[in-house]
Structure formats: C-alpha cells, structure tokens
C-alpha cells in the first residue's frame, strides 16, 4: 500500500470506504505523498465531501468516482465513471481511469458531485427494476406467454434498459446474484435520506424501496434484484418460470 | 515505469476493474477481506502471464 501511486476502492458503502481510509490500519496513514485515492463505492454525496476533505488535509488526493456499467464492462475496461475532484486528483488518477473506463465524465472540481450523479442513476435503476418486475409478474398472473411479453415489450415504448437486462433472469428462473436486492435496499435508502434533507418528494423511490425491503425480509436479500418479480408472484399467486433459489 | 495500483475490494466490479488495469499494463495489487476473492485474482493473473509467455 505504501508504494502505490493510486488506490482504487470498490467497497460497498460510504461507511466501508471510511473504514478503509481512516479505520484501524486505514490506508490514509500509509499512502505516499501525492498519491490518489479513487473512491468508487456508491455513497451519499455528503460523505464523499467529508472523506475528501479529511484526506486532502493530509496532502493526499481524493477522486469521487462512482462507476456504472456492470461486471462485464468492468472486466473489459469499458465502465462509465462519474468523477469529480481537484485537477490534481484527476491528474494523479489518470492512468487508472484510462485503463478502467470507456467514458470518464469530469463533473466538477470537488468531491460529492460524482456521487450525486450516481444517486440519480440509482434512483432510476432502482425504480425501473421494480417497474419491470411488477409488469412481468402481472403478465404472469394473467397467464400470458412471458417469452412473448419480453419480445413485444422490448420492441415497444414501455421497454427500459432494466427491463431488457433483468427480465431474462426471471424468464430463466435464475436468481443467482449479478446485483443483489440489498444493493437497492441501501441505495434507495440513500436517495430517500438525500431527498428528505432537500425537502424533495420521491414517492416512486419510496414505493420501490418498500418492495426491496419486503424481498430482503422474505429471505431474498442476497439474490439477484430481479427477485422482486418473485416477491410479486408470492403476493399475488402468479406463477413464474422455475427457480434455482426457491 | 508503470503506475503502481492497489485495488481494495475484489467483488464483481472490483475484480473486473483490477483485471482491466492489469491488462492495460499497470502494476496491480489486489486486496480483499475474503481470501477466495484474492486467490481468484492471483489465478487469473498467473493464467494471463502464462498465456503471454507462450511462443
């Protein structure tokens, strides 16, 4: 760690990022002068701002750099990175950013802006998954041919990136986690906290979050987030294609 | 000299990011609290080196 020019942190939360930096044996105390810490966990922008200020006080660089694109694009170095931070942080982080990302959006000169962009993405992603699962289970309740529903909807105006990406898991009955229910329990919770602080209403986020909470409570927290369809099926008596994690 | 990178967290995203930086020629060290995640990264790096070493 002491020899690293760049540290890339891809833990789960702001709390974990804080522990990595400033907890017992935290890396902040071991980084070499001028090194950059690239923080890619999804977190409340206020936490990103706080972590950046504390690290910068030690003469180190913090780049607020949430990611999107999924595991397949991560492995190909084709992520989208929503970054903000000082010009010095961008300069120090550049070799890693170029290797990881197809697109690096430079969104501002201070930490927190990248995190705020990411939370807008998570708002949409979380609501769209819930909507897609609600719709496919409703189709199942009516006894529709679900493969046909997928074919028709993906060619129609009701389609979404999430419908197209997640509903194949439901059709295959495969809920092995590519991204888990608990991720959106966390992320929509952050959106709701941010909205409360801004006195901004988020009724769609609130409704979706209740469904993620119910799925987690029913034992599906570590399963794929398309498990919301199973939750709707359990609530309604709809029948979905066979599952490998009943 | 290649930049030295430490990657903290080798989950589904971190593993891919570490691999893509390694493929780009950076000097990457991977860390995770779960030993299997580290073993997976090391195995992948060794396999890539052997593939490159073949004539």
Tab-separated table of C-alpha atoms in Angstrom:
chain	number	residue	atom	x	y	z
A	1	UNK	CA	0.000	0.000	0.000
A	2	UNK	CA	2.789	2.413	0.923
A	3	UNK	CA	4.249	2.101	-2.574
A	4	UNK	CA	1.033	2.588	-4.527
A	5	UNK	CA	0.631	5.634	-6.760
A	6	UNK	CA	-3.108	5.088	-6.944
A	7	UNK	CA	-5.528	3.272	-4.655
A	8	UNK	CA	-8.837	2.188	-6.182
A	9	UNK	CA	-11.501	1.449	-3.578
A	10	UNK	CA	-14.556	-0.542	-4.694
A	11	UNK	CA	-16.166	-1.489	-1.420
A	12	UNK	CA	-19.900	-1.460	-0.777
A	13	UNK	CA	-20.668	1.758	1.069
A	14	UNK	CA	-19.561	5.097	2.420
A	15	UNK	CA	-19.088	3.521	5.849
A	16	UNK	CA	-16.803	0.845	4.409
A	17	UNK	CA	-14.878	3.479	2.459
A	18	UNK	CA	-14.385	5.478	5.648
A	19	UNK	CA	-13.143	2.342	7.426
A	20	UNK	CA	-10.708	1.597	4.578
A	21	UNK	CA	-9.304	5.120	4.769
A	22	UNK	CA	-9.445	6.061	8.421
A	23	UNK	CA	-10.283	2.910	10.413
A	24	UNK	CA	-7.732	0.809	12.309
A	25	UNK	CA	-4.807	0.292	9.906
A	26	UNK	CA	-6.561	2.640	7.465
A	27	UNK	CA	-4.719	3.336	4.223
A	28	UNK	CA	-4.765	7.135	4.700
A	29	UNK	CA	-1.863	6.819	7.114
A	30	UNK	CA	0.144	4.649	4.726
A	31	UNK	CA	-0.327	6.418	1.384
A	32	UNK	CA	2.721	8.052	-0.152
A	33	UNK	CA	2.655	11.839	-0.624
A	34	UNK	CA	0.791	12.904	-3.741
A	35	UNK	CA	-0.918	9.529	-4.182
A	36	UNK	CA	-4.551	9.394	-5.293
A	37	UNK	CA	-7.454	7.565	-3.692
A	38	UNK	CA	-10.134	6.735	-6.255
A	39	UNK	CA	-13.391	6.066	-4.425
A	40	UNK	CA	-15.913	4.088	-6.476
A	41	UNK	CA	-18.405	2.940	-3.838
A	42	UNK	CA	-21.893	4.401	-4.135
A	43	UNK	CA	-22.494	6.787	-1.238
A	44	UNK	CA	-24.261	9.908	-0.026
A	45	UNK	CA	-22.523	12.941	-1.595
A	46	UNK	CA	-22.133	14.486	1.871
A	47	UNK	CA	-19.979	11.520	2.927
A	48	UNK	CA	-17.863	11.834	-0.228
A	49	UNK	CA	-17.265	15.530	0.534
A	50	UNK	CA	-16.282	14.725	4.127
A	51	UNK	CA	-13.880	11.920	3.182
A	52	UNK	CA	-12.253	14.133	0.531
A	53	UNK	CA	-11.693	16.997	2.955
A	54	UNK	CA	-10.144	14.679	5.544
A	55	UNK	CA	-7.818	13.062	3.016
A	56	UNK	CA	-6.825	16.348	1.398
A	57	UNK	CA	-5.903	17.685	4.848
A	58	UNK	CA	-3.179	15.000	4.833
A	59	UNK	CA	-1.796	16.198	1.489
A	60	UNK	CA	-3.378	13.322	-0.448
A	61	UNK	CA	-5.786	13.325	-3.394
A	62	UNK	CA	-9.376	12.039	-3.331
A	63	UNK	CA	-11.293	11.421	-6.538
A	64	UNK	CA	-15.041	10.900	-6.140
A	65	UNK	CA	-15.516	8.334	-8.909
A	66	UNK	CA	-18.655	6.176	-8.815
A	67	UNK	CA	-18.964	3.657	-11.620
A	68	UNK	CA	-21.706	2.234	-13.788
A	69	UNK	CA	-21.836	-0.428	-16.442
A	70	UNK	CA	-21.861	-3.775	-14.630
A	71	UNK	CA	-19.346	-6.569	-14.149
A	72	UNK	CA	-18.949	-7.396	-17.853
A	73	UNK	CA	-17.927	-3.848	-18.754
A	74	UNK	CA	-15.690	-3.660	-15.671
A	75	UNK	CA	-13.731	-6.663	-16.939
A	76	UNK	CA	-13.310	-5.105	-20.384
A	77	UNK	CA	-12.166	-1.715	-19.098
A	78	UNK	CA	-15.323	-0.135	-20.532
A	79	UNK	CA	-17.003	1.359	-17.477
A	80	UNK	CA	-18.677	4.723	-17.237
A	81	UNK	CA	-17.076	6.765	-14.445
A	82	UNK	CA	-18.859	9.814	-12.985
A	83	UNK	CA	-15.951	11.670	-11.466
A	84	UNK	CA	-15.389	14.875	-9.559
A	85	UNK	CA	-12.377	16.203	-7.689
A	86	UNK	CA	-9.475	18.610	-7.899
A	87	UNK	CA	-7.422	18.877	-11.099
A	88	UNK	CA	-4.522	17.371	-9.127
A	89	UNK	CA	-6.678	14.372	-8.145
A	90	UNK	CA	-7.686	13.838	-11.790
A	91	UNK	CA	-4.061	14.109	-12.921
A	92	UNK	CA	-2.827	11.625	-10.318
A	93	UNK	CA	-5.675	9.175	-11.008
A	94	UNK	CA	-5.479	9.365	-14.805
A	95	UNK	CA	-3.583	6.119	-15.586
A	96	UNK	CA	-6.139	4.063	-13.641
A	97	UNK	CA	-9.135	5.951	-15.060
A	98	UNK	CA	-7.940	5.437	-18.625
A	99	UNK	CA	-7.479	1.707	-18.041
A	100	UNK	CA	-10.872	1.141	-16.382
A	101	UNK	CA	-13.270	3.294	-18.329
A	102	UNK	CA	-14.674	3.835	-21.790
A	103	UNK	CA	-16.077	7.150	-20.593
A	104	UNK	CA	-14.795	9.347	-17.786
A	105	UNK	CA	-17.197	12.204	-17.136
A	106	UNK	CA	-15.427	15.078	-15.373
A	107	UNK	CA	-18.298	16.590	-13.424
A	108	UNK	CA	-16.741	19.179	-11.155
A	109	UNK	CA	-13.811	20.383	-9.115
A	110	UNK	CA	-14.895	18.991	-5.757
A	111	UNK	CA	-15.869	15.576	-4.407
A	112	UNK	CA	-19.594	14.946	-3.986
A	113	UNK	CA	-20.770	15.862	-7.474
A	114	UNK	CA	-19.849	12.454	-8.881
A	115	UNK	CA	-21.714	10.793	-6.019
A	116	UNK	CA	-24.761	12.977	-6.658
A	117	UNK	CA	-24.814	11.958	-10.345
A	118	UNK	CA	-24.548	8.315	-9.322
A	119	UNK	CA	-27.508	8.645	-6.971
A	120	UNK	CA	-29.646	9.994	-9.840
A	121	UNK	CA	-28.684	6.881	-11.789
A	122	UNK	CA	-29.530	4.658	-8.816
A	123	UNK	CA	-32.914	6.346	-8.398
A	124	UNK	CA	-33.771	5.456	-11.985
A	125	UNK	CA	-32.218	1.997	-11.894
A	126	UNK	CA	-33.996	1.013	-8.672
A	127	UNK	CA	-37.393	2.261	-9.823
A	128	UNK	CA	-37.019	0.762	-13.300
A	129	UNK	CA	-36.169	-2.700	-11.909
A	130	UNK	CA	-39.213	-2.555	-9.636
A	131	UNK	CA	-41.430	-1.464	-12.526
A	132	UNK	CA	-40.080	-4.203	-14.795
A	133	UNK	CA	-40.664	-6.868	-12.127
A	134	UNK	CA	-44.150	-5.583	-11.323
A	135	UNK	CA	-45.028	-5.723	-15.009
A	136	UNK	CA	-43.648	-9.193	-15.753
A	137	UNK	CA	-45.339	-10.736	-12.697
A	138	UNK	CA	-48.621	-9.067	-13.695
A	139	UNK	CA	-48.238	-10.632	-17.125
A	140	UNK	CA	-47.677	-13.989	-15.440
A	141	UNK	CA	-50.757	-13.512	-13.257
A	142	UNK	CA	-52.798	-13.162	-16.435
A	143	UNK	CA	-51.277	-16.298	-17.876
A	144	UNK	CA	-49.558	-14.520	-20.754
A	145	UNK	CA	-46.697	-16.152	-22.644
A	146	UNK	CA	-43.785	-14.454	-20.860
A	147	UNK	CA	-41.249	-15.005	-23.619
A	148	UNK	CA	-43.668	-13.277	-25.978
A	149	UNK	CA	-44.197	-10.468	-23.466
A	150	UNK	CA	-40.429	-9.926	-23.397
A	151	UNK	CA	-40.198	-9.926	-27.187
A	152	UNK	CA	-43.066	-7.468	-27.612
A	153	UNK	CA	-42.159	-5.089	-24.790
A	154	UNK	CA	-38.511	-4.836	-25.780
A	155	UNK	CA	-39.757	-3.662	-29.189
A	156	UNK	CA	-42.231	-1.193	-27.657
A	157	UNK	CA	-42.246	2.107	-25.807
A	158	UNK	CA	-42.591	0.522	-22.354
A	159	UNK	CA	-39.149	-1.049	-22.636
A	160	UNK	CA	-36.296	0.070	-20.399
A	161	UNK	CA	-32.620	-0.799	-20.094
A	162	UNK	CA	-33.502	-2.620	-16.864
A	163	UNK	CA	-36.472	-4.499	-18.358
A	164	UNK	CA	-34.261	-5.687	-21.180
A	165	UNK	CA	-31.354	-6.558	-18.852
A	166	UNK	CA	-33.136	-8.090	-15.833
A	167	UNK	CA	-36.255	-9.827	-17.143
A	168	UNK	CA	-34.223	-12.590	-18.862
A	169	UNK	CA	-33.236	-13.704	-15.335
A	170	UNK	CA	-36.934	-14.072	-14.496
A	171	UNK	CA	-37.652	-15.955	-17.728
A	172	UNK	CA	-34.769	-18.338	-16.946
A	173	UNK	CA	-35.826	-18.678	-13.298
A	174	UNK	CA	-32.218	-17.865	-12.427
A	175	UNK	CA	-31.835	-15.533	-9.461
A	176	UNK	CA	-28.108	-16.024	-8.888
A	177	UNK	CA	-26.997	-12.530	-7.921
A	178	UNK	CA	-25.445	-10.337	-10.588
A	179	UNK	CA	-26.553	-7.391	-8.472
A	180	UNK	CA	-28.305	-8.161	-5.195
A	181	UNK	CA	-31.557	-6.897	-3.673
A	182	UNK	CA	-29.536	-5.493	-0.743
A	183	UNK	CA	-27.747	-3.046	-3.069
A	184	UNK	CA	-31.025	-1.251	-3.720
A	185	UNK	CA	-32.136	-1.501	-0.098
A	186	UNK	CA	-29.003	0.545	0.529
A	187	UNK	CA	-29.063	2.862	-2.483
A	188	UNK	CA	-32.750	3.794	-2.471
A	189	UNK	CA	-32.370	4.378	1.268
A	190	UNK	CA	-29.613	6.881	0.479
A	191	UNK	CA	-31.792	8.561	-2.165
A	192	UNK	CA	-34.635	8.823	0.342
A	193	UNK	CA	-32.333	10.332	3.000
A	194	UNK	CA	-30.962	12.854	0.496
A	195	UNK	CA	-34.482	13.760	-0.617
A	196	UNK	CA	-35.630	14.246	2.978
A	197	UNK	CA	-32.722	16.606	3.600
A	198	UNK	CA	-33.597	18.577	0.442
A	199	UNK	CA	-37.340	18.543	1.235
A	200	UNK	CA	-37.897	16.850	-2.098
A	201	UNK	CA	-40.623	14.204	-2.587
A	202	UNK	CA	-39.676	10.796	-4.009
A	203	UNK	CA	-42.898	8.750	-3.983
A	204	UNK	CA	-41.724	6.321	-6.652
A	205	UNK	CA	-38.460	5.647	-4.788
A	206	UNK	CA	-40.420	5.166	-1.568
A	207	UNK	CA	-42.738	2.593	-3.152
A	208	UNK	CA	-39.865	0.715	-4.787
A	209	UNK	CA	-37.835	0.712	-1.573
A	210	UNK	CA	-40.718	-0.971	0.279
A	211	UNK	CA	-40.626	-3.813	-2.242
A	212	UNK	CA	-36.844	-4.255	-1.902
A	213	UNK	CA	-37.265	-4.289	1.884
A	214	UNK	CA	-40.006	-6.911	1.627
A	215	UNK	CA	-37.893	-9.069	-0.686
A	216	UNK	CA	-34.980	-8.839	1.728
A	217	UNK	CA	-37.198	-9.652	4.693
A	218	UNK	CA	-38.550	-12.664	2.818
A	219	UNK	CA	-35.002	-14.053	2.534
A	220	UNK	CA	-34.026	-12.823	-0.938
A	221	UNK	CA	-31.626	-10.054	0.127
A	222	UNK	CA	-28.574	-11.710	-1.382
A	223	UNK	CA	-30.367	-12.907	-4.509
A	224	UNK	CA	-30.496	-11.053	-7.810
A	225	UNK	CA	-32.512	-7.837	-7.751
A	226	UNK	CA	-34.877	-9.333	-10.340
A	227	UNK	CA	-36.171	-11.318	-7.340
A	228	UNK	CA	-38.722	-8.528	-6.956
A	229	UNK	CA	-40.678	-10.485	-9.584
A	230	UNK	CA	-40.725	-13.492	-7.228
A	231	UNK	CA	-41.977	-11.248	-4.448
A	232	UNK	CA	-44.853	-10.041	-6.632
A	233	UNK	CA	-45.586	-13.664	-7.541
A	234	UNK	CA	-45.667	-14.666	-3.870
A	235	UNK	CA	-48.005	-11.794	-3.044
A	236	UNK	CA	-50.364	-12.472	-5.906
A	237	UNK	CA	-50.272	-16.185	-6.590
A	238	UNK	CA	-48.771	-15.615	-10.038
A	239	UNK	CA	-46.586	-18.432	-11.351
A	240	UNK	CA	-43.140	-17.655	-12.735
A	241	UNK	CA	-40.697	-19.968	-14.544
A	242	UNK	CA	-38.917	-22.424	-12.208
A	243	UNK	CA	-36.253	-21.093	-9.915
A	244	UNK	CA	-32.873	-22.357	-8.788
A	245	UNK	CA	-33.178	-20.462	-5.488
A	246	UNK	CA	-36.741	-21.094	-4.382
B	1	UNK	CA	7.698	2.760	-15.128
B	2	UNK	CA	4.131	1.510	-14.850
B	3	UNK	CA	1.957	3.117	-12.201
B	4	UNK	CA	1.520	1.007	-9.087
B	5	UNK	CA	-2.132	0.461	-8.293
B	6	UNK	CA	-3.716	-1.037	-5.184
B	7	UNK	CA	-7.297	-2.267	-5.666
B	8	UNK	CA	-9.302	-2.584	-2.452
B	9	UNK	CA	-12.329	-4.818	-2.896
B	10	UNK	CA	-12.313	-7.650	-5.439
B	11	UNK	CA	-16.056	-8.185	-5.749
B	12	UNK	CA	-17.769	-8.452	-9.122
B	13	UNK	CA	-16.887	-4.868	-10.074
B	14	UNK	CA	-13.501	-4.604	-8.351
B	15	UNK	CA	-12.293	-7.891	-9.816
B	16	UNK	CA	-13.070	-6.739	-13.339
B	17	UNK	CA	-11.512	-3.323	-12.756
B	18	UNK	CA	-8.342	-4.889	-11.354
B	19	UNK	CA	-8.114	-7.246	-14.349
B	20	UNK	CA	-8.658	-4.479	-16.889
B	21	UNK	CA	-5.927	-2.339	-15.294
B	22	UNK	CA	-3.580	-5.332	-15.288
B	23	UNK	CA	-4.345	-5.968	-18.961
B	24	UNK	CA	-3.545	-2.300	-19.634
B	25	UNK	CA	-0.039	-2.904	-18.311
B	26	UNK	CA	-0.353	-1.353	-14.866
B	27	UNK	CA	1.265	-2.915	-11.817
B	28	UNK	CA	-1.790	-4.047	-9.817
B	29	UNK	CA	-2.019	-5.361	-6.270
B	30	UNK	CA	-5.454	-6.690	-5.258
B	31	UNK	CA	-6.813	-6.740	-1.719
B	32	UNK	CA	-9.998	-8.196	-0.257
B	33	UNK	CA	-11.112	-9.269	3.211
B	34	UNK	CA	-12.231	-12.571	1.646
B	35	UNK	CA	-9.243	-14.818	0.740
B	36	UNK	CA	-11.096	-16.583	-2.133
B	37	UNK	CA	-11.509	-13.227	-3.907
B	38	UNK	CA	-7.743	-12.659	-3.761
B	39	UNK	CA	-6.996	-16.218	-4.905
B	40	UNK	CA	-9.283	-15.724	-7.897
B	41	UNK	CA	-7.411	-12.565	-8.908
B	42	UNK	CA	-3.995	-14.221	-8.486
B	43	UNK	CA	-5.108	-17.269	-10.505
B	44	UNK	CA	-6.332	-15.011	-13.279
B	45	UNK	CA	-3.068	-13.024	-13.318
B	46	UNK	CA	-0.956	-16.199	-13.422
B	47	UNK	CA	-3.048	-17.617	-16.269
B	48	UNK	CA	-2.627	-14.407	-18.250
B	49	UNK	CA	1.149	-14.373	-17.715
B	50	UNK	CA	1.413	-17.990	-18.908
B	51	UNK	CA	-0.657	-17.226	-21.962
B	52	UNK	CA	1.605	-14.274	-22.805
B	53	UNK	CA	4.760	-16.354	-22.205
B	54	UNK	CA	3.741	-18.929	-24.826
B	55	UNK	CA	5.556	-18.503	-28.151
